[in-house]
Tab-separated table of N, CA and C in Angstrom:
chain	number	residue	atom	x	y	z
A	1	MET	N	0.828	-1.189	0.000
A	1	MET	CA	0.000	0.000	0.000
A	1	MET	C	0.872	1.253	0.000
A	2	LEU	N	1.967	1.232	0.798
A	2	LEU	CA	2.854	2.385	0.853
A	2	LEU	C	3.451	2.677	-0.512
A	3	LYS	N	3.810	1.643	-1.235
A	3	LYS	CA	4.386	1.848	-2.564
A	3	LYS	C	3.393	2.554	-3.479
A	4	ILE	N	2.121	2.214	-3.363
A	4	ILE	CA	1.082	2.861	-4.166
A	4	ILE	C	0.976	4.334	-3.791
A	5	ILE	N	1.015	4.624	-2.501
A	5	ILE	CA	0.916	6.012	-2.037
A	5	ILE	C	2.120	6.813	-2.514
A	6	ILE	N	3.311	6.231	-2.392
A	6	ILE	CA	4.514	6.933	-2.846
A	6	ILE	C	4.437	7.183	-4.342
A	7	GLN	N	3.989	6.188	-5.097
A	7	GLN	CA	3.840	6.345	-6.550
A	7	GLN	C	2.860	7.479	-6.847
A	8	PHE	N	1.738	7.521	-6.117
A	8	PHE	CA	0.735	8.562	-6.300
A	8	PHE	C	1.347	9.942	-6.042
A	9	LEU	N	2.077	10.068	-4.934
A	9	LEU	CA	2.683	11.355	-4.597
A	9	LEU	C	3.753	11.749	-5.608
A	10	GLN	N	4.547	10.771	-6.061
A	10	GLN	CA	5.565	11.066	-7.059
A	10	GLN	C	4.918	11.551	-8.350
A	11	ASN	N	3.854	10.901	-8.758
A	11	ASN	CA	3.150	11.322	-9.974
A	11	ASN	C	2.503	12.685	-9.787
A	12	LEU	N	1.918	12.903	-8.620
A	12	LEU	CA	1.227	14.153	-8.343
A	12	LEU	C	2.183	15.335	-8.355
A	13	PHE	N	3.342	15.155	-7.726
A	13	PHE	CA	4.289	16.250	-7.611
A	13	PHE	C	5.451	16.133	-8.585
A	14	LYS	N	5.351	15.195	-9.517
A	14	LYS	CA	6.379	14.998	-10.549
A	14	LYS	C	7.757	14.768	-9.925
A	15	LEU	N	7.793	13.940	-8.862
A	15	LEU	CA	9.046	13.616	-8.200
A	15	LEU	C	9.735	12.488	-8.946
A	16	PRO	N	11.063	12.374	-8.818
A	16	PRO	CA	11.757	11.263	-9.465
A	16	PRO	C	11.289	9.938	-8.882
A	17	GLN	N	11.348	8.893	-9.680
A	17	GLN	CA	10.850	7.588	-9.280
A	17	GLN	C	11.859	6.784	-8.460
A	18	THR	N	12.969	7.383	-8.094
A	18	THR	CA	13.969	6.672	-7.315
A	18	THR	C	13.580	6.683	-5.852
A	19	GLN	N	14.019	5.665	-5.119
A	19	GLN	CA	13.741	5.608	-3.702
A	19	GLN	C	14.838	6.355	-2.960
A	20	PRO	N	14.480	7.129	-1.938
A	20	PRO	CA	15.476	7.862	-1.190
A	20	PRO	C	16.379	6.912	-0.408
A	21	GLN	N	17.596	7.384	-0.118
A	21	GLN	CA	18.494	6.575	0.689
A	21	GLN	C	17.855	6.345	2.043
A	22	GLY	N	18.094	5.163	2.590
A	22	GLY	CA	17.541	4.860	3.898
A	22	GLY	C	16.081	4.460	3.832
A	23	TYR	N	15.571	4.208	2.648
A	23	TYR	CA	14.170	3.827	2.493
A	23	TYR	C	13.871	2.518	3.210
A	24	GLU	N	14.883	1.657	3.280
A	24	GLU	CA	14.659	0.344	3.876
A	24	GLU	C	14.301	0.431	5.358
A	25	ALA	N	14.562	1.541	5.979
A	25	ALA	CA	14.170	1.717	7.385
A	25	ALA	C	13.852	3.179	7.623
A	26	ILE	N	12.895	3.432	8.477
A	26	ILE	CA	12.469	4.793	8.779
A	26	ILE	C	12.848	5.098	10.222
A	27	GLN	N	13.566	6.179	10.418
A	27	GLN	CA	14.023	6.574	11.741
A	27	GLN	C	12.924	7.405	12.396
A	28	THR	N	12.439	7.007	13.556
A	28	THR	CA	11.405	7.768	14.260
A	28	THR	C	11.870	7.977	15.696
A	29	GLY	N	12.561	9.061	15.940
A	29	GLY	CA	13.083	9.339	17.275
A	29	GLY	C	14.060	8.242	17.664
A	30	GLU	N	13.797	7.600	18.788
A	30	GLU	CA	14.675	6.527	19.230
A	30	GLU	C	14.208	5.184	18.704
A	31	GLN	N	12.977	5.119	18.197
A	31	GLN	CA	12.454	3.860	17.680
A	31	GLN	C	12.751	3.769	16.193
A	32	ARG	N	13.225	2.624	15.771
A	32	ARG	CA	13.542	2.413	14.360
A	32	ARG	C	12.580	1.362	13.816
A	33	LEU	N	11.836	1.737	12.769
A	33	LEU	CA	10.909	0.808	12.144
A	33	LEU	C	11.510	0.291	10.854
A	34	GLU	N	11.532	-0.990	10.701
A	34	GLU	CA	11.975	-1.571	9.439
A	34	GLU	C	10.892	-1.319	8.394
A	35	ALA	N	11.272	-1.329	7.132
A	35	ALA	CA	10.331	-1.012	6.046
A	35	ALA	C	9.112	-1.909	6.089
A	36	ASN	N	9.289	-3.216	6.306
A	36	ASN	CA	8.125	-4.104	6.295
A	36	ASN	C	7.205	-3.835	7.482
A	37	GLU	N	7.741	-3.369	8.623
A	37	GLU	CA	6.894	-3.008	9.756
A	37	GLU	C	6.091	-1.752	9.434
A	38	PHE	N	6.740	-0.797	8.759
A	38	PHE	CA	6.069	0.442	8.389
A	38	PHE	C	4.969	0.166	7.372
A	39	ILE	N	5.271	-0.647	6.386
A	39	ILE	CA	4.299	-0.961	5.339
A	39	ILE	C	3.094	-1.685	5.917
A	40	ASP	N	3.317	-2.532	6.924
A	40	ASP	CA	2.227	-3.292	7.518
A	40	ASP	C	1.438	-2.492	8.552
A	41	SER	N	1.872	-1.276	8.871
A	41	SER	CA	1.166	-0.492	9.877
A	41	SER	C	-0.196	-0.073	9.347
A	42	LYS	N	-1.105	0.190	10.266
A	42	LYS	CA	-2.482	0.514	9.918
A	42	LYS	C	-2.708	2.019	9.962
A	43	ILE	N	-3.651	2.471	9.157
A	43	ILE	CA	-4.095	3.863	9.189
A	43	ILE	C	-5.112	3.961	10.323
A	44	GLY	N	-4.932	4.927	11.198
A	44	GLY	CA	-5.824	5.086	12.338
A	44	GLY	C	-7.057	5.915	12.005
A	45	TYR	N	-8.068	5.762	12.830
A	45	TYR	CA	-9.307	6.524	12.711
A	45	TYR	C	-9.069	7.945	13.221
A	46	SER	N	-9.682	8.920	12.585
A	46	SER	CA	-9.598	10.315	13.016
A	46	SER	C	-11.007	10.875	13.184
A	47	ASP	N	-11.289	11.399	14.363
A	47	ASP	CA	-12.609	11.990	14.635
A	47	ASP	C	-12.927	13.152	13.698
A	48	ASP	N	-11.889	13.845	13.225
A	48	ASP	CA	-12.073	15.061	12.436
A	48	ASP	C	-12.012	14.856	10.929
A	49	LEU	N	-11.679	13.667	10.480
A	49	LEU	CA	-11.436	13.475	9.050
A	49	LEU	C	-12.643	13.834	8.191
A	50	ILE	N	-13.796	13.298	8.491
A	50	ILE	CA	-14.984	13.553	7.653
A	50	ILE	C	-15.353	15.033	7.697
A	51	LEU	N	-15.259	15.633	8.864
A	51	LEU	CA	-15.528	17.069	8.985
A	51	LEU	C	-14.574	17.860	8.096
A	52	ASN	N	-13.295	17.494	8.109
A	52	ASN	CA	-12.299	18.182	7.276
A	52	ASN	C	-12.565	17.958	5.786
A	53	LEU	N	-12.923	16.744	5.414
A	53	LEU	CA	-13.210	16.464	4.007
A	53	LEU	C	-14.441	17.237	3.532
A	54	LYS	N	-15.453	17.317	4.377
A	54	LYS	CA	-16.645	18.094	4.026
A	54	LYS	C	-16.322	19.584	3.937
A	55	HIS	N	-15.452	20.060	4.810
A	55	HIS	CA	-15.015	21.460	4.745
A	55	HIS	C	-14.285	21.713	3.419
A	56	ASP	N	-13.457	20.768	3.008
A	56	ASP	CA	-12.796	20.877	1.697
A	56	ASP	C	-13.829	21.000	0.589
A	57	HIS	N	-14.890	20.212	0.674
A	57	HIS	CA	-15.942	20.272	-0.345
A	57	HIS	C	-16.544	21.676	-0.403
A	58	VAL	N	-16.793	22.269	0.751
A	58	VAL	CA	-17.349	23.627	0.806
A	58	VAL	C	-16.400	24.600	0.115
A	59	GLU	N	-15.106	24.505	0.436
A	59	GLU	CA	-14.124	25.396	-0.184
A	59	GLU	C	-14.040	25.192	-1.693
A	60	LEU	N	-14.090	23.944	-2.131
A	60	LEU	CA	-14.033	23.665	-3.567
A	60	LEU	C	-15.258	24.218	-4.285
A	61	VAL	N	-16.417	24.064	-3.683
A	61	VAL	CA	-17.650	24.597	-4.282
A	61	VAL	C	-17.596	26.123	-4.322
A	62	GLU	N	-17.075	26.748	-3.274
A	62	GLU	CA	-16.943	28.215	-3.267
A	62	GLU	C	-16.005	28.689	-4.372
A	63	LEU	N	-14.884	28.006	-4.546
A	63	LEU	CA	-13.953	28.363	-5.621
A	63	LEU	C	-14.606	28.176	-6.983
A	64	TYR	N	-15.312	27.085	-7.124
A	64	TYR	CA	-16.020	26.821	-8.375
A	64	TYR	C	-17.011	27.955	-8.654
A	65	GLY	N	-17.730	28.363	-7.624
A	65	GLY	CA	-18.690	29.457	-7.770
A	65	GLY	C	-18.023	30.780	-8.108
A	66	ALA	N	-16.844	31.015	-7.538
A	66	ALA	CA	-16.118	32.256	-7.841
A	66	ALA	C	-15.758	32.305	-9.322
A	67	ILE	N	-15.353	31.179	-9.865
A	67	ILE	CA	-15.015	31.132	-11.294
A	67	ILE	C	-16.256	31.421	-12.129
A	68	ALA	N	-17.397	30.889	-11.715
A	68	ALA	CA	-18.655	31.173	-12.420
A	68	ALA	C	-18.934	32.678	-12.395
A	69	GLY	N	-18.636	33.319	-11.274
A	69	GLY	CA	-18.818	34.772	-11.173
A	69	GLY	C	-17.898	35.518	-12.128
A	70	PHE	N	-16.657	35.055	-12.265
A	70	PHE	CA	-15.729	35.693	-13.200
A	70	PHE	C	-16.220	35.551	-14.633
A	71	ILE	N	-16.809	34.416	-14.950
A	71	ILE	CA	-17.357	34.200	-16.294
A	71	ILE	C	-18.511	35.165	-16.529
A	72	GLU	N	-19.429	35.197	-15.571
A	72	GLU	CA	-20.616	36.041	-15.697
A	72	GLU	C	-20.261	37.522	-15.811
A	73	GLN	N	-19.266	37.954	-15.056
A	73	GLN	CA	-18.869	39.362	-15.048
A	73	GLN	C	-17.829	39.679	-16.126
A	74	GLU	N	-17.493	38.685	-16.909
A	74	GLU	CA	-16.498	38.799	-17.981
A	74	GLU	C	-15.126	39.254	-17.455
A	75	ASN	N	-14.787	38.808	-16.261
A	75	ASN	CA	-13.466	39.051	-15.671
A	75	ASN	C	-12.579	37.839	-15.966
A	76	TYR	N	-12.328	37.607	-17.218
A	76	TYR	CA	-11.645	36.396	-17.656
A	76	TYR	C	-10.219	36.292	-17.130
A	77	GLU	N	-9.586	37.426	-16.848
A	77	GLU	CA	-8.191	37.410	-16.379
A	77	GLU	C	-8.053	36.782	-14.991
A	78	TYR	N	-9.157	36.672	-14.239
A	78	TYR	CA	-9.113	36.080	-12.902
A	78	TYR	C	-9.326	34.569	-12.919
A	79	ILE	N	-9.697	34.043	-14.062
A	79	ILE	CA	-10.018	32.615	-14.137
A	79	ILE	C	-8.779	31.743	-13.953
A	80	ALA	N	-7.691	32.063	-14.637
A	80	ALA	CA	-6.485	31.224	-14.540
A	80	ALA	C	-5.957	31.135	-13.100
A	81	PRO	N	-5.822	32.253	-12.372
A	81	PRO	CA	-5.371	32.121	-10.976
A	81	PRO	C	-6.362	31.326	-10.105
A	82	ALA	N	-7.643	31.488	-10.379
A	82	ALA	CA	-8.645	30.733	-9.619
A	82	ALA	C	-8.561	29.243	-9.946
A	83	LEU	N	-8.275	28.925	-11.193
A	83	LEU	CA	-8.087	27.515	-11.573
A	83	LEU	C	-6.872	26.923	-10.856
A	84	GLU	N	-5.814	27.704	-10.724
A	84	GLU	CA	-4.619	27.240	-10.007
A	84	GLU	C	-4.962	26.939	-8.546
A	85	GLU	N	-5.703	27.829	-7.917
A	85	GLU	CA	-6.099	27.611	-6.526
A	85	GLU	C	-7.021	26.398	-6.413
A	86	LEU	N	-7.946	26.261	-7.362
A	86	LEU	CA	-8.835	25.104	-7.381
A	86	LEU	C	-8.035	23.814	-7.516
A	87	LYS	N	-7.061	23.808	-8.411
A	87	LYS	CA	-6.221	22.622	-8.612
A	87	LYS	C	-5.471	22.274	-7.329
A	88	ASN	N	-4.890	23.265	-6.682
A	88	ASN	CA	-4.134	23.014	-5.453
A	88	ASN	C	-5.008	22.457	-4.338
A	89	LYS	N	-6.159	23.066	-4.120
A	89	LYS	CA	-7.068	22.590	-3.062
A	89	LYS	C	-7.629	21.209	-3.417
A	90	PHE	N	-7.938	20.997	-4.675
A	90	PHE	CA	-8.456	19.705	-5.127
A	90	PHE	C	-7.412	18.607	-4.898
A	91	ASN	N	-6.159	18.877	-5.258
A	91	ASN	CA	-5.092	17.888	-5.070
A	91	ASN	C	-4.868	17.573	-3.597
A	92	LEU	N	-4.888	18.588	-2.740
A	92	LEU	CA	-4.732	18.348	-1.306
A	92	LEU	C	-5.885	17.510	-0.762
A	93	HIS	N	-7.082	17.809	-1.215
A	93	HIS	CA	-8.257	17.035	-0.795
A	93	HIS	C	-8.115	15.579	-1.233
A	94	LEU	N	-7.719	15.368	-2.470
A	94	LEU	CA	-7.555	13.998	-2.969
A	94	LEU	C	-6.488	13.241	-2.195
A	95	MET	N	-5.412	13.920	-1.872
A	95	MET	CA	-4.345	13.272	-1.117
A	95	MET	C	-4.868	12.841	0.260
A	96	GLN	N	-5.592	13.731	0.911
A	96	GLN	CA	-6.172	13.422	2.223
A	96	GLN	C	-7.128	12.231	2.106
A	97	GLU	N	-7.970	12.262	1.108
A	97	GLU	CA	-8.915	11.172	0.907
A	97	GLU	C	-8.202	9.856	0.618
A	98	ASN	N	-7.242	9.889	-0.279
A	98	ASN	CA	-6.549	8.655	-0.645
A	98	ASN	C	-5.760	8.060	0.512
A	99	VAL	N	-5.014	8.891	1.213
A	99	VAL	CA	-4.129	8.372	2.254
A	99	VAL	C	-4.901	8.011	3.523
A	100	HIS	N	-5.794	8.876	3.961
A	100	HIS	CA	-6.449	8.652	5.251
A	100	HIS	C	-7.802	7.971	5.139
A	101	PHE	N	-8.590	8.370	4.174
A	101	PHE	CA	-9.954	7.853	4.095
A	101	PHE	C	-10.014	6.488	3.413
A	102	TYR	N	-9.584	6.413	2.154
A	102	TYR	CA	-9.707	5.159	1.415
A	102	TYR	C	-8.854	4.049	2.015
A	103	CYS	N	-7.638	4.373	2.432
A	103	CYS	CA	-6.788	3.339	3.044
A	103	CYS	C	-7.442	2.794	4.311
A	104	TYR	N	-8.002	3.682	5.120
A	104	TYR	CA	-8.674	3.250	6.347
A	104	TYR	C	-9.871	2.356	6.022
A	105	LEU	N	-10.695	2.784	5.075
A	105	LEU	CA	-11.868	1.974	4.720
A	105	LEU	C	-11.464	0.612	4.170
A	106	GLU	N	-10.472	0.603	3.300
A	106	GLU	CA	-10.052	-0.669	2.719
A	106	GLU	C	-9.527	-1.626	3.779
A	107	GLN	N	-8.779	-1.134	4.750
A	107	GLN	CA	-8.296	-2.024	5.806
A	107	GLN	C	-9.443	-2.429	6.736
A	108	SER	N	-10.453	-1.557	6.911
A	108	SER	CA	-11.585	-1.869	7.786
A	108	SER	C	-12.516	-2.917	7.183
A	109	PHE	N	-12.602	-2.957	5.859
A	109	PHE	CA	-13.539	-3.863	5.196
A	109	PHE	C	-12.842	-5.005	4.468
A	110	LEU	N	-11.639	-5.337	4.892
A	110	LEU	CA	-10.893	-6.422	4.241
A	110	LEU	C	-11.669	-7.731	4.215
A	111	ASP	N	-12.439	-7.992	5.249
A	111	ASP	CA	-13.168	-9.257	5.336
A	111	ASP	C	-14.601	-9.177	4.796
A	112	GLN	N	-14.963	-8.049	4.200
A	112	GLN	CA	-16.309	-7.883	3.619
A	112	GLN	C	-16.163	-7.570	2.132
A	113	LYS	N	-16.119	-8.610	1.338
A	113	LYS	CA	-15.778	-8.498	-0.080
A	113	LYS	C	-16.652	-7.502	-0.847
A	114	GLU	N	-17.960	-7.539	-0.654
A	114	GLU	CA	-18.856	-6.648	-1.399
A	114	GLU	C	-18.603	-5.181	-1.059
A	115	GLN	N	-18.480	-4.892	0.235
A	115	GLN	CA	-18.207	-3.514	0.655
A	115	GLN	C	-16.852	-3.059	0.129
A	116	LEU	N	-15.859	-3.938	0.217
A	116	LEU	CA	-14.513	-3.601	-0.234
A	116	LEU	C	-14.513	-3.303	-1.728
A	117	GLU	N	-15.219	-4.088	-2.504
A	117	GLU	CA	-15.297	-3.844	-3.952
A	117	GLU	C	-16.000	-2.523	-4.248
A	118	MET	N	-17.037	-2.206	-3.479
A	118	MET	CA	-17.731	-0.928	-3.667
A	118	MET	C	-16.777	0.237	-3.369
A	119	ILE	N	-16.033	0.129	-2.290
A	119	ILE	CA	-15.080	1.176	-1.903
A	119	ILE	C	-14.020	1.340	-2.988
A	120	LYS	N	-13.494	0.230	-3.462
A	120	LYS	CA	-12.482	0.288	-4.528
A	120	LYS	C	-13.069	0.886	-5.803
A	121	GLY	N	-14.339	0.605	-6.068
A	121	GLY	CA	-15.012	1.199	-7.226
A	121	GLY	C	-15.117	2.718	-7.098
A	122	TYR	N	-15.504	3.182	-5.912
A	122	TYR	CA	-15.559	4.628	-5.655
A	122	TYR	C	-14.176	5.248	-5.854
A	123	ARG	N	-13.163	4.576	-5.338
A	123	ARG	CA	-11.804	5.112	-5.440
A	123	ARG	C	-11.356	5.183	-6.894
A	124	LYS	N	-11.635	4.135	-7.642
A	124	LYS	CA	-11.261	4.102	-9.061
A	124	LYS	C	-11.999	5.206	-9.822
A	125	GLU	N	-13.276	5.373	-9.529
A	125	GLU	CA	-14.072	6.423	-10.170
A	125	GLU	C	-13.506	7.803	-9.834
A	126	MET	N	-13.122	8.007	-8.562
A	126	MET	CA	-12.575	9.301	-8.162
A	126	MET	C	-11.259	9.564	-8.860
A	127	ASN	N	-10.442	8.543	-9.044
A	127	ASN	CA	-9.178	8.728	-9.760
A	127	ASN	C	-9.428	9.157	-11.202
A	128	ALA	N	-10.453	8.584	-11.832
A	128	ALA	CA	-10.799	8.976	-13.206
A	128	ALA	C	-11.322	10.407	-13.237
A	129	ILE	N	-12.161	10.761	-12.274
A	129	ILE	CA	-12.688	12.128	-12.197
A	129	ILE	C	-11.548	13.108	-11.966
A	130	SER	N	-10.653	12.786	-11.054
A	130	SER	CA	-9.555	13.706	-10.763
A	130	SER	C	-8.660	13.890	-11.978
A	131	ALA	N	-8.420	12.828	-12.728
A	131	ALA	CA	-7.607	12.949	-13.945
A	131	ALA	C	-8.284	13.885	-14.943
A	132	ALA	N	-9.607	13.770	-15.083
A	132	ALA	CA	-10.348	14.638	-15.998
A	132	ALA	C	-10.308	16.093	-15.532
A	133	VAL	N	-10.444	16.314	-14.232
A	133	VAL	CA	-10.402	17.676	-13.693
A	133	VAL	C	-9.028	18.294	-13.928
A	134	VAL	N	-7.980	17.523	-13.654
A	134	VAL	CA	-6.618	18.028	-13.849
A	134	VAL	C	-6.357	18.327	-15.328
A	135	ARG	N	-6.835	17.458	-16.223
A	135	ARG	CA	-6.691	17.721	-17.671
A	135	ARG	C	-7.398	19.016	-18.057
A	136	PHE	N	-8.610	19.188	-17.554
A	136	PHE	CA	-9.378	20.402	-17.826
A	136	PHE	C	-8.609	21.635	-17.354
A	137	ILE	N	-8.116	21.601	-16.120
A	137	ILE	CA	-7.409	22.752	-15.568
A	137	ILE	C	-6.131	23.030	-16.346
A	138	LYS	N	-5.342	21.992	-16.628
A	138	LYS	CA	-4.095	22.195	-17.372
A	138	LYS	C	-4.366	22.771	-18.759
A	139	LYS	N	-5.408	22.262	-19.395
A	139	LYS	CA	-5.742	22.768	-20.731
A	139	LYS	C	-5.990	24.276	-20.687
A	140	TRP	N	-6.791	24.706	-19.719
A	140	TRP	CA	-7.189	26.101	-19.683
A	140	TRP	C	-6.169	27.013	-19.023
A	141	GLN	N	-5.227	26.437	-18.304
A	141	GLN	CA	-4.134	27.246	-17.783
A	141	GLN	C	-3.090	27.516	-18.861
A	142	SER	N	-3.091	26.697	-19.892
A	142	SER	CA	-2.078	26.844	-20.946
A	142	SER	C	-2.528	27.792	-22.056
A	143	GLN	N	-3.695	28.364	-21.931
A	143	GLN	CA	-4.156	29.316	-22.940
A	143	GLN	C	-4.892	30.478	-22.280
A	144	VAL	N	-4.923	31.566	-22.968
A	144	VAL	CA	-5.620	32.745	-22.467
A	144	VAL	C	-7.120	32.524	-22.643
A	145	ILE	N	-7.859	32.771	-21.583
A	145	ILE	CA	-9.319	32.660	-21.656
A	145	ILE	C	-9.855	34.061	-21.931
A	146	ASP	N	-10.598	34.170	-23.029
A	146	ASP	CA	-11.132	35.474	-23.421
A	146	ASP	C	-12.472	35.278	-24.128
A	147	ALA	N	-12.974	36.328	-24.700
A	147	ALA	CA	-14.291	36.288	-25.346
A	147	ALA	C	-14.343	35.308	-26.518
A	148	THR	N	-13.190	35.000	-27.109
A	148	THR	CA	-13.190	34.097	-28.268
A	148	THR	C	-13.357	32.632	-27.882
A	149	ASN	N	-13.001	32.261	-26.651
A	149	ASN	CA	-13.095	30.857	-26.271
A	149	ASN	C	-13.882	30.619	-24.976
A	150	ILE	N	-14.507	31.662	-24.461
A	150	ILE	CA	-15.230	31.522	-23.194
A	150	ILE	C	-16.399	30.553	-23.312
A	151	TYR	N	-17.024	30.468	-24.467
A	151	TYR	CA	-18.144	29.541	-24.646
A	151	TYR	C	-17.663	28.098	-24.483
A	152	GLU	N	-16.538	27.773	-25.118
A	152	GLU	CA	-15.961	26.423	-25.004
A	152	GLU	C	-15.544	26.146	-23.554
A	153	PHE	N	-14.858	27.125	-22.942
A	153	PHE	CA	-14.441	26.968	-21.551
A	153	PHE	C	-15.663	26.725	-20.661
A	154	ASN	N	-16.687	27.531	-20.832
A	154	ASN	CA	-17.882	27.442	-19.994
A	154	ASN	C	-18.559	26.076	-20.135
A	155	ASN	N	-18.638	25.554	-21.347
A	155	ASN	CA	-19.235	24.228	-21.544
A	155	ASN	C	-18.457	23.152	-20.789
A	156	GLU	N	-17.137	23.167	-20.917
A	156	GLU	CA	-16.304	22.189	-20.227
A	156	GLU	C	-16.362	22.402	-18.712
A	157	TYR	N	-16.368	23.643	-18.313
A	157	TYR	CA	-16.435	24.003	-16.899
A	157	TYR	C	-17.730	23.481	-16.274
A	158	ASN	N	-18.841	23.663	-16.958
A	158	ASN	CA	-20.126	23.175	-16.455
A	158	ASN	C	-20.165	21.652	-16.385
A	159	ALA	N	-19.573	20.973	-17.364
A	159	ALA	CA	-19.538	19.511	-17.359
A	159	ALA	C	-18.720	18.998	-16.169
A	160	VAL	N	-17.566	19.616	-15.930
A	160	VAL	CA	-16.727	19.234	-14.786
A	160	VAL	C	-17.477	19.497	-13.481
A	161	GLY	N	-18.133	20.635	-13.396
A	161	GLY	CA	-18.883	20.986	-12.188
A	161	GLY	C	-20.003	20.009	-11.896
A	162	GLU	N	-20.681	19.560	-12.931
A	162	GLU	CA	-21.770	18.598	-12.746
A	162	GLU	C	-21.247	17.274	-12.193
A	163	VAL	N	-20.148	16.797	-12.744
A	163	VAL	CA	-19.546	15.544	-12.276
A	163	VAL	C	-19.077	15.690	-10.825
A	164	LEU	N	-18.419	16.810	-10.517
A	164	LEU	CA	-17.948	17.024	-9.151
A	164	LEU	C	-19.110	17.131	-8.164
A	165	ALA	N	-20.169	17.805	-8.544
A	165	ALA	CA	-21.337	17.940	-7.662
A	165	ALA	C	-21.953	16.573	-7.367
A	166	GLN	N	-22.084	15.742	-8.391
A	166	GLN	CA	-22.621	14.394	-8.189
A	166	GLN	C	-21.714	13.583	-7.275
A	167	ARG	N	-20.412	13.730	-7.477
A	167	ARG	CA	-19.457	12.979	-6.673
A	167	ARG	C	-19.479	13.432	-5.209
A	168	ILE	N	-19.512	14.727	-4.980
A	168	ILE	CA	-19.567	15.251	-3.611
A	168	ILE	C	-20.820	14.739	-2.911
A	169	HIS	N	-21.933	14.762	-3.605
A	169	HIS	CA	-23.184	14.263	-3.027
A	169	HIS	C	-23.052	12.780	-2.664
A	170	ALA	N	-22.515	11.983	-3.569
A	170	ALA	CA	-22.362	10.547	-3.318
A	170	ALA	C	-21.424	10.292	-2.140
A	171	GLU	N	-20.332	11.035	-2.071
A	171	GLU	CA	-19.391	10.848	-0.967
A	171	GLU	C	-20.040	11.202	0.367
A	172	GLU	N	-20.661	12.361	0.429
A	172	GLU	CA	-21.192	12.833	1.707
A	172	GLU	C	-22.413	12.044	2.173
A	173	HIS	N	-23.219	11.537	1.258
A	173	HIS	CA	-24.441	10.845	1.657
A	173	HIS	C	-24.316	9.322	1.689
A	174	HIS	N	-23.278	8.782	1.084
A	174	HIS	CA	-23.144	7.322	1.052
A	174	HIS	C	-21.787	6.855	1.569
A	175	LEU	N	-20.751	7.272	0.901
A	175	LEU	CA	-19.419	6.741	1.191
A	175	LEU	C	-18.903	7.170	2.569
A	176	TYR	N	-19.053	8.426	2.913
A	176	TYR	CA	-18.534	8.898	4.196
A	176	TYR	C	-19.224	8.238	5.377
A	177	THR	N	-20.430	7.743	5.198
A	177	THR	CA	-21.136	7.086	6.300
A	177	THR	C	-20.464	5.767	6.692
A	178	LEU	N	-19.633	5.227	5.832
A	178	LEU	CA	-18.918	3.976	6.130
A	178	LEU	C	-17.740	4.193	7.074
A	179	TYR	N	-17.299	5.425	7.209
A	179	TYR	CA	-16.116	5.729	8.025
A	179	TYR	C	-16.509	5.722	9.497
A	180	GLN	N	-16.154	4.654	10.178
A	180	GLN	CA	-16.486	4.469	11.587
A	180	GLN	C	-15.257	3.982	12.346
A	181	PRO	N	-15.178	4.276	13.654
A	181	PRO	CA	-14.042	3.767	14.441
A	181	PRO	C	-14.094	2.253	14.576
């Protein structure tokens, strides 16, 4: 599982694929954990995790709404910086979800095949959604948004927003309810 997380972080931050020196053991104060002990460690429950994830959703929706305001007011020059902020907050949210939420659920439901498959399905779907969102943001950050292409941007923006809204609803009303101590 740790290798998957490291791969995810390396891909997310475009880090080199090499393992750092001393990877075989992690130094933690006076206690030394061997790599296999660290990899086998469990993700703990957090009382605040769901609250924090829902707060992230609020912030993401607010940013999304701000971009809609820039479109409506024809303040196109503010869209690119807002997209950058949206991308950063979205990536942090995904990292939190992947490392703390999904890992915890998967270890909690190891012995319940149907639930585990559903959780993995949600995770796979979220990875596809996140890839689409990142593609959308990168596309529009690489070009000037103005009156000549705002219609195209707005169509793609609305499609991304619809998918994200459906996903947020599904997470908050179904998936997050599975997170229990």
